[in-house]
Tab-separated table of N, CA and C in Angstrom:
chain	number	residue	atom	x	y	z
K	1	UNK	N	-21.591	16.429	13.721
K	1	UNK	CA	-20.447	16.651	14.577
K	1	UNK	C	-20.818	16.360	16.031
K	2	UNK	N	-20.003	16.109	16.612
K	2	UNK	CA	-20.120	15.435	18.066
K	2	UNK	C	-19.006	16.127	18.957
K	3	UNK	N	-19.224	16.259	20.092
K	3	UNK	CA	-17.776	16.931	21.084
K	3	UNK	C	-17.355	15.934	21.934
K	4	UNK	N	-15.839	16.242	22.092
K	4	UNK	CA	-15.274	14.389	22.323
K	4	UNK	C	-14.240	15.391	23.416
K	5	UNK	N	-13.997	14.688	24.495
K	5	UNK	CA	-13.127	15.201	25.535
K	5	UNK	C	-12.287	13.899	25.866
K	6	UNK	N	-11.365	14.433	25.669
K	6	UNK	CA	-10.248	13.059	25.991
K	6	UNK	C	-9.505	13.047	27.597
K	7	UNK	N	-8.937	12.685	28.233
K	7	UNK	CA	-8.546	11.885	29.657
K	7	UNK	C	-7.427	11.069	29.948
K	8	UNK	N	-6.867	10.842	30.388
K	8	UNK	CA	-5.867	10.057	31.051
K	8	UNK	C	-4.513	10.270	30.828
K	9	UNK	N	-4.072	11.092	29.846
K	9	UNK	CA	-3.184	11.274	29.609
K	9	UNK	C	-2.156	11.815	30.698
K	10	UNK	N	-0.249	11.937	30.747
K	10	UNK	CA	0.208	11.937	31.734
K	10	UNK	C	1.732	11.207	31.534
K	11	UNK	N	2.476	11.943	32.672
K	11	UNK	CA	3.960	11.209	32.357
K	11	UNK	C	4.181	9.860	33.098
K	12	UNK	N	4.650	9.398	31.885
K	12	UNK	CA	5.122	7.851	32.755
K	12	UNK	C	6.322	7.089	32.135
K	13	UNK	N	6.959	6.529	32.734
K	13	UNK	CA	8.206	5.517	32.130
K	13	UNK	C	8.462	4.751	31.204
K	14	UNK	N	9.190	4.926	30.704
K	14	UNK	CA	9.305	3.905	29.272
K	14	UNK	C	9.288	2.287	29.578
K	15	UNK	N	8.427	1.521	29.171
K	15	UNK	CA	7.896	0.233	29.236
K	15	UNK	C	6.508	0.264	30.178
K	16	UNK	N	5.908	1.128	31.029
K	16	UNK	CA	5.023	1.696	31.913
K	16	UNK	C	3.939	1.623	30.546
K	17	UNK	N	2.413	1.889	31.056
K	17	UNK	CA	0.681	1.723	30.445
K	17	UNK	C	-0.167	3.040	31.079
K	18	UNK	N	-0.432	3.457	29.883
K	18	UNK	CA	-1.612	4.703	29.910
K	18	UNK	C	-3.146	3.717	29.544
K	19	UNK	N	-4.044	4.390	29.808
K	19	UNK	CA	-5.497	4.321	29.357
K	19	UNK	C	-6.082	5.515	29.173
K	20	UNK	N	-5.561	5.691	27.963
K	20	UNK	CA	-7.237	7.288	27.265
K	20	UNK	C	-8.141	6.832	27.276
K	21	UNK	N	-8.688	7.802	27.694
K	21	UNK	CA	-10.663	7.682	27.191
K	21	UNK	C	-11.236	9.220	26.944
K	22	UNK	N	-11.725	9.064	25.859
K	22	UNK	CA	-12.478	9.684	24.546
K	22	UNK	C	-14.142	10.014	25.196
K	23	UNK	N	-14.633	10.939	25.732
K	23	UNK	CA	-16.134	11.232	26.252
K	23	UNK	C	-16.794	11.821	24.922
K	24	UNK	N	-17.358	10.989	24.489
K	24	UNK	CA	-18.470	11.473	23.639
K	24	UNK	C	-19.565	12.036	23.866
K	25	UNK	N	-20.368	13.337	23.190
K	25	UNK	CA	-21.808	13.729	24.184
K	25	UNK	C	-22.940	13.073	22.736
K	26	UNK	N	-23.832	13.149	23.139
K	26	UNK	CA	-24.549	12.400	22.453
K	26	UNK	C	-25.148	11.202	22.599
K	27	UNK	N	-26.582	10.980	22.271
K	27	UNK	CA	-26.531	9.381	21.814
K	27	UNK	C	-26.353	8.621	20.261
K	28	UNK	N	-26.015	9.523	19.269
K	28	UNK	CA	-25.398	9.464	18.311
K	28	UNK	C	-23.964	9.086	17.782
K	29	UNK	N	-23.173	9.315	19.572
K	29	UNK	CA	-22.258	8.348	19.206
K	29	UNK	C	-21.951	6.882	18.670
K	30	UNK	N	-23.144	5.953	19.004
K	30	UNK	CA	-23.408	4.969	18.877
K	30	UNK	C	-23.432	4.593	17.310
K	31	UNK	N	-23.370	5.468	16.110
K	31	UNK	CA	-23.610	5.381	14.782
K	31	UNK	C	-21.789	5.351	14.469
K	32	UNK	N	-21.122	6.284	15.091
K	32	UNK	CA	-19.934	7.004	14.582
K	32	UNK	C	-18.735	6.180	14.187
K	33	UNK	N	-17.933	5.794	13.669
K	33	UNK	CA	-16.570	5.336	13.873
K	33	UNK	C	-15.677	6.327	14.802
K	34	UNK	N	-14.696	5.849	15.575
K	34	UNK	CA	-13.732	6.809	16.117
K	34	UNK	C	-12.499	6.355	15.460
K	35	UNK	N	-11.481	7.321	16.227
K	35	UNK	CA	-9.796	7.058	15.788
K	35	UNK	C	-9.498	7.994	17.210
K	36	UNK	N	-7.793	7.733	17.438
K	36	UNK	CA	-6.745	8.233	17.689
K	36	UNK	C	-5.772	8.470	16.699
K	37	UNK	N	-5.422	9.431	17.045
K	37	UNK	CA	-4.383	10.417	16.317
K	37	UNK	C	-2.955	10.912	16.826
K	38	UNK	N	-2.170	11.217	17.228
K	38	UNK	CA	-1.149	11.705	17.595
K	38	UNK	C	-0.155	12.908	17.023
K	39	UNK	N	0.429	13.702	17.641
K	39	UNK	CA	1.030	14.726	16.878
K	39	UNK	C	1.923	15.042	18.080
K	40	UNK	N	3.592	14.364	17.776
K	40	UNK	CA	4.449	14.879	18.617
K	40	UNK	C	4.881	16.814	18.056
K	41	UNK	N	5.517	17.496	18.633
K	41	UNK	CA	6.125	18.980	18.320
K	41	UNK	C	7.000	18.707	17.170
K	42	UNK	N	6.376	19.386	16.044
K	42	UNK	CA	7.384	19.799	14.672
K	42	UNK	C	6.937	18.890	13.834
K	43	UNK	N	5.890	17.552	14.276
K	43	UNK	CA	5.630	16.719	13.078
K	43	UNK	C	4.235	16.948	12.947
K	44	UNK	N	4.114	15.863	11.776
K	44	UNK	CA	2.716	16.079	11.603
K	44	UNK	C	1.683	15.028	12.192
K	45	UNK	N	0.251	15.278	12.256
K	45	UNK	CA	-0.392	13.988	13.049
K	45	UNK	C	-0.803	12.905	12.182
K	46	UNK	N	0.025	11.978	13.089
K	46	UNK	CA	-0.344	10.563	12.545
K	46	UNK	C	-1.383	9.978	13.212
K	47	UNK	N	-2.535	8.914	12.466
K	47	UNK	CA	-3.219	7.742	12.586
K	47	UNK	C	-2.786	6.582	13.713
K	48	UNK	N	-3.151	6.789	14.692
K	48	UNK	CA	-2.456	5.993	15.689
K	48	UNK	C	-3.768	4.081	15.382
K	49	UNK	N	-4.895	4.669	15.654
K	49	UNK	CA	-6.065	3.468	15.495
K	49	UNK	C	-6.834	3.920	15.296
K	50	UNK	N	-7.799	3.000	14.145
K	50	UNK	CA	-9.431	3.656	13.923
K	50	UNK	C	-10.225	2.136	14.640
K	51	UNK	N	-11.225	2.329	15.356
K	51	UNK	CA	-11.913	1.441	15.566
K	51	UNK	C	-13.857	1.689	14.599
K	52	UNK	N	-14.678	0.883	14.033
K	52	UNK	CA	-15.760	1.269	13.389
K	52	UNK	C	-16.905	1.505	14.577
K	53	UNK	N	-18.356	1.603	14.022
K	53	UNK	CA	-19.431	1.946	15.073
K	53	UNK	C	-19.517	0.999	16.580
K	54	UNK	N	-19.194	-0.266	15.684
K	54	UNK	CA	-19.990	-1.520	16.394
K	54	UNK	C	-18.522	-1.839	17.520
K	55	UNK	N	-17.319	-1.434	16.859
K	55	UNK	CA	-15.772	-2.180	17.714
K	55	UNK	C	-15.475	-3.415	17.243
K	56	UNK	N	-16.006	-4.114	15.934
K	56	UNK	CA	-15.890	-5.147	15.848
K	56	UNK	C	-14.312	-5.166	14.668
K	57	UNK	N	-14.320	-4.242	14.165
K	57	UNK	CA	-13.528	-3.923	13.087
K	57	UNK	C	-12.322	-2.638	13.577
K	58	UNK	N	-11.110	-3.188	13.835
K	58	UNK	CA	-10.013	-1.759	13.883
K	58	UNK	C	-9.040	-1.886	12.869
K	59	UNK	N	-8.046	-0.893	13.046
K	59	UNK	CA	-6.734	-1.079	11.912
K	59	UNK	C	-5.852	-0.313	13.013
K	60	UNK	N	-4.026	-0.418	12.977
K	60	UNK	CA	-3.315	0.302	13.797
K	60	UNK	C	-2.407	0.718	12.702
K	61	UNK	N	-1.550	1.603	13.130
K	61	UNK	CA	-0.665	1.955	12.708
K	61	UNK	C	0.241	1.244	13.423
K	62	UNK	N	1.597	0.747	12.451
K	62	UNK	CA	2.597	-0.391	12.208
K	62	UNK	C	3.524	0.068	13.746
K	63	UNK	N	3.490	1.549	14.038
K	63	UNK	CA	4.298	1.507	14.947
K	63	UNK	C	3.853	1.034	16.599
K	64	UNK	N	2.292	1.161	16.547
K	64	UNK	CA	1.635	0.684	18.000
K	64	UNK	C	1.321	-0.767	17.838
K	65	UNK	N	1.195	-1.188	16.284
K	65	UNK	CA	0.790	-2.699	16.921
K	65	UNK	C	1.266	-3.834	17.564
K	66	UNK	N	0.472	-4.441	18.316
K	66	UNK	CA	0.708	-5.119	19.548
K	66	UNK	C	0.939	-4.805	20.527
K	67	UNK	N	1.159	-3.241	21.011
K	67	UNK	CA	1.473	-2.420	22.159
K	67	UNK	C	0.209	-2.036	22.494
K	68	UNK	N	-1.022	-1.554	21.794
K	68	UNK	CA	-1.975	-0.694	21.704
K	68	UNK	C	-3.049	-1.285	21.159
K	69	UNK	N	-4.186	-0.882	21.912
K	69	UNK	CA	-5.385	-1.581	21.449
K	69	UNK	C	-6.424	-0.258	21.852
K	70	UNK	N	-7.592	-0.472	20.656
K	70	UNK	CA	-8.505	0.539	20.985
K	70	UNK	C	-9.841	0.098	21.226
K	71	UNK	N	-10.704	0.426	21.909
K	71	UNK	CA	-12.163	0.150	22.340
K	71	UNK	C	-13.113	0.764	22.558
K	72	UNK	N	-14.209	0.467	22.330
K	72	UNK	CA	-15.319	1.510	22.717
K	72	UNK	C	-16.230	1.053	23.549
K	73	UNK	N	-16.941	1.542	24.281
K	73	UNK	CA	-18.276	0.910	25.137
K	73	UNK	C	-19.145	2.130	24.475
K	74	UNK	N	-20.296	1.561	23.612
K	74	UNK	CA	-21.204	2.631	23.465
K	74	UNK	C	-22.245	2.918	24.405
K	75	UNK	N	-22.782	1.851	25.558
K	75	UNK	CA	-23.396	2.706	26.571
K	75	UNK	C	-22.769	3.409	27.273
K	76	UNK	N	-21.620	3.994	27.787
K	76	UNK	CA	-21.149	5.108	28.358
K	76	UNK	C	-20.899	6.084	27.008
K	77	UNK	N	-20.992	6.149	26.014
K	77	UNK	CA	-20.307	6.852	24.849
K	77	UNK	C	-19.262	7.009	24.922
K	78	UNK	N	-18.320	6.688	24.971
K	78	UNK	CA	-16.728	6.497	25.096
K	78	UNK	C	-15.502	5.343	24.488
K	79	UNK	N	-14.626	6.302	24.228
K	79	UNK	CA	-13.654	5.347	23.347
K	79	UNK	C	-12.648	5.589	24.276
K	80	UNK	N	-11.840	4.130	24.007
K	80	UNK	CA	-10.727	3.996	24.810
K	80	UNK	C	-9.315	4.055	24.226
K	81	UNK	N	-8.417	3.932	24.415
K	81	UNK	CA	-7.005	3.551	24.246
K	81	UNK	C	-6.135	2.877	24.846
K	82	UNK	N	-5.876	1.831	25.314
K	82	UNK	CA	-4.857	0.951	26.205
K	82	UNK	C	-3.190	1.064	25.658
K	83	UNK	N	-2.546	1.774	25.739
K	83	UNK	CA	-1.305	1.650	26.009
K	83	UNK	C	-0.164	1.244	26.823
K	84	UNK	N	0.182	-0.136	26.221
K	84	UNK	CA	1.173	-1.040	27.185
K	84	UNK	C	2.841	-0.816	26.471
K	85	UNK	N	3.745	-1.347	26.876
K	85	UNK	CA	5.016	-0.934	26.617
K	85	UNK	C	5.558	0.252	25.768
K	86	UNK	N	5.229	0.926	26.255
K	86	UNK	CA	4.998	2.374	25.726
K	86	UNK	C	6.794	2.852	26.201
K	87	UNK	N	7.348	3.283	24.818
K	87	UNK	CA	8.447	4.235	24.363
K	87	UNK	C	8.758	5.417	24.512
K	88	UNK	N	9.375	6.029	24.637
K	88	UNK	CA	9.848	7.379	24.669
K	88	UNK	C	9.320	8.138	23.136
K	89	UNK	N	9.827	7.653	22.029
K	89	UNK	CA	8.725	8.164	20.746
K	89	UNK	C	7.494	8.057	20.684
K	90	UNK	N	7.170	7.297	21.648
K	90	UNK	CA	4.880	7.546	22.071
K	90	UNK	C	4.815	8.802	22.203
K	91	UNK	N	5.792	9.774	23.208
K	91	UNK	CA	5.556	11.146	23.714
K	91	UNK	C	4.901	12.367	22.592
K	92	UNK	N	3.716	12.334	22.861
K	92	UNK	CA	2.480	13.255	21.931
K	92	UNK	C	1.949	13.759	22.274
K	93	UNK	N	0.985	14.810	22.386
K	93	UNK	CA	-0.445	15.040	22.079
K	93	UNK	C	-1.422	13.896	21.485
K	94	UNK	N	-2.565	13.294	22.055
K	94	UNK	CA	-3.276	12.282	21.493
K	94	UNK	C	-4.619	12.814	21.654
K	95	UNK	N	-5.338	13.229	20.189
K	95	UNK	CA	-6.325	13.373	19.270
K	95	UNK	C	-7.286	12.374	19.578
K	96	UNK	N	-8.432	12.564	20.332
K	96	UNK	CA	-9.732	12.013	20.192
K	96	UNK	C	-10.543	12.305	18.380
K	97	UNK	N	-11.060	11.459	17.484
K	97	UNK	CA	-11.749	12.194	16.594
K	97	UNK	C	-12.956	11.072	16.154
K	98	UNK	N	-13.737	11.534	15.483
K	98	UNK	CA	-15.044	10.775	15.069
K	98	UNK	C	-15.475	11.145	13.511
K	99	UNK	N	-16.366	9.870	13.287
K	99	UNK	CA	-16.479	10.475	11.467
K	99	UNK	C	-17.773	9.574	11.833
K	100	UNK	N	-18.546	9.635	10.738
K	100	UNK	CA	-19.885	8.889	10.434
K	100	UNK	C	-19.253	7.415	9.879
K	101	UNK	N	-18.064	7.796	9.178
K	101	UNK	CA	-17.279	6.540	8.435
K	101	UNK	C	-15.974	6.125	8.790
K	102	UNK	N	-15.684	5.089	8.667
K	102	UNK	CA	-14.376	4.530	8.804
K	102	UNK	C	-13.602	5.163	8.510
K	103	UNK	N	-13.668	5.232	6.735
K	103	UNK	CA	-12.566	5.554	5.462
K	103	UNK	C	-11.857	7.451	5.791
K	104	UNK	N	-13.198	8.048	6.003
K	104	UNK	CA	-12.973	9.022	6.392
K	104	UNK	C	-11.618	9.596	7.423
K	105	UNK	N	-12.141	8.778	8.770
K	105	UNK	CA	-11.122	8.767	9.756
K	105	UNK	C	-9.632	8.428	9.200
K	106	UNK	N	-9.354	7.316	8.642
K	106	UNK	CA	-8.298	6.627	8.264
K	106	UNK	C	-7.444	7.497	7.170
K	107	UNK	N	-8.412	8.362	6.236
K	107	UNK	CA	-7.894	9.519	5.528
K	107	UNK	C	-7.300	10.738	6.239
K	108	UNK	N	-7.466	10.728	7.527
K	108	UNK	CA	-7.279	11.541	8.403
K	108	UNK	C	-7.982	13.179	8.343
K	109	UNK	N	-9.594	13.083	7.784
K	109	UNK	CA	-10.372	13.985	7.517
K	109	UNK	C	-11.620	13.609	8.369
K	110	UNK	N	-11.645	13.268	9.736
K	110	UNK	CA	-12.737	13.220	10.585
K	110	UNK	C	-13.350	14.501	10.702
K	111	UNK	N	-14.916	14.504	11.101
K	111	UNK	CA	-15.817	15.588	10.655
K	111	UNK	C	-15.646	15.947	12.383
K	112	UNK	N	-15.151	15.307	13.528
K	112	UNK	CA	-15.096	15.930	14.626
K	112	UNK	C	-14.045	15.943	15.157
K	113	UNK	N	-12.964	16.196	15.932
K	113	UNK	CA	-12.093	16.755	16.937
K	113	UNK	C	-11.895	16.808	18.672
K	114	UNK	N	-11.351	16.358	19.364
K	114	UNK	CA	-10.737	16.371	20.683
K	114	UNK	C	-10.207	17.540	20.743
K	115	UNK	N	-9.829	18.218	21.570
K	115	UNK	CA	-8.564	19.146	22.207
K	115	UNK	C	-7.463	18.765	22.196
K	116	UNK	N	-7.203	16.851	22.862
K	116	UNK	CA	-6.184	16.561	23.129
K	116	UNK	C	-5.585	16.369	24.271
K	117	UNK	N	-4.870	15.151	24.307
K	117	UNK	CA	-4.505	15.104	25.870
K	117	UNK	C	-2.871	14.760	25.729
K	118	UNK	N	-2.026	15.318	26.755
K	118	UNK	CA	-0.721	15.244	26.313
K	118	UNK	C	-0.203	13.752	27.264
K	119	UNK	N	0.469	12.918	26.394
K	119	UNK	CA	1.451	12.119	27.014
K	119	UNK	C	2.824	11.822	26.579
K	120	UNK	N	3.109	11.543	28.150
K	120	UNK	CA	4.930	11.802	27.596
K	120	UNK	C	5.546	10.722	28.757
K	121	UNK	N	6.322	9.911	27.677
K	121	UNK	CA	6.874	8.925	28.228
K	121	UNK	C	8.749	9.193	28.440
K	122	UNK	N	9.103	9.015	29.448
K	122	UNK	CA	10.517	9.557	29.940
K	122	UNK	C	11.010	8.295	29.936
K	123	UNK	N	12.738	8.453	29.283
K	123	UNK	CA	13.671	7.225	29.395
K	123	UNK	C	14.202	6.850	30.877
């Protein structure tokens, strides 16, 4: 397990760009796969992107792709999130999480956890 502090989150306008970033402690991040997650009020959390150890390999969920891209730099230990034309249904809580594995993450059973950072996009 690893402790992941997430960042940037914040209100902004519909068609307007966020950038999360995911602080990993460790130098073990460097092994991990990450993801984003999301969980607006009353639903449940969805799989926003998993990216693998290396960043060479991601998957999105159907509703961010082409809006959203995810990244990592493993010498700072940190994962990113780029959010461009961003909607009023983006408005979430967004889940930093980490697994040793891809499959894991994508099952939505990562072995680590964020707090969470809230963003909310206004019409």
């Amino acid at each position: 397990q690893v402790q992941l502090v997430e960042s940037g989150g914040g209100l902004v306008q519909a068609g307007g760009s966020l950038r999360l970033s995911c602080a990993a402690s460790g130098r073990t991040f460097r092994t991990y796969a990450m993801g984003w997650f999301r969980q607006a009020p009353g639903k449940e959390r969805d799989l926003v992107a998993v990216i693998n150890w290396s960043g060479a390999n991601t998957n999105y969920a159907d509703s961010v792709k082409g809006r959203f891209s995810i990244s990592r730099d493993n010498a700072k230990n940190t994962l990113y999130l780029q959010m461009n034309s961003l909607k009023p249904e983006d408005t979430a809580v967004y889940y930093c999480a980490a697994d040793p594995l891809f499959d894991r993450i994508a099952a939505k059973n990562p072995s680590s956890w964020g707090q969470g950072t809230q963003v909310t996009v206004s019409s």
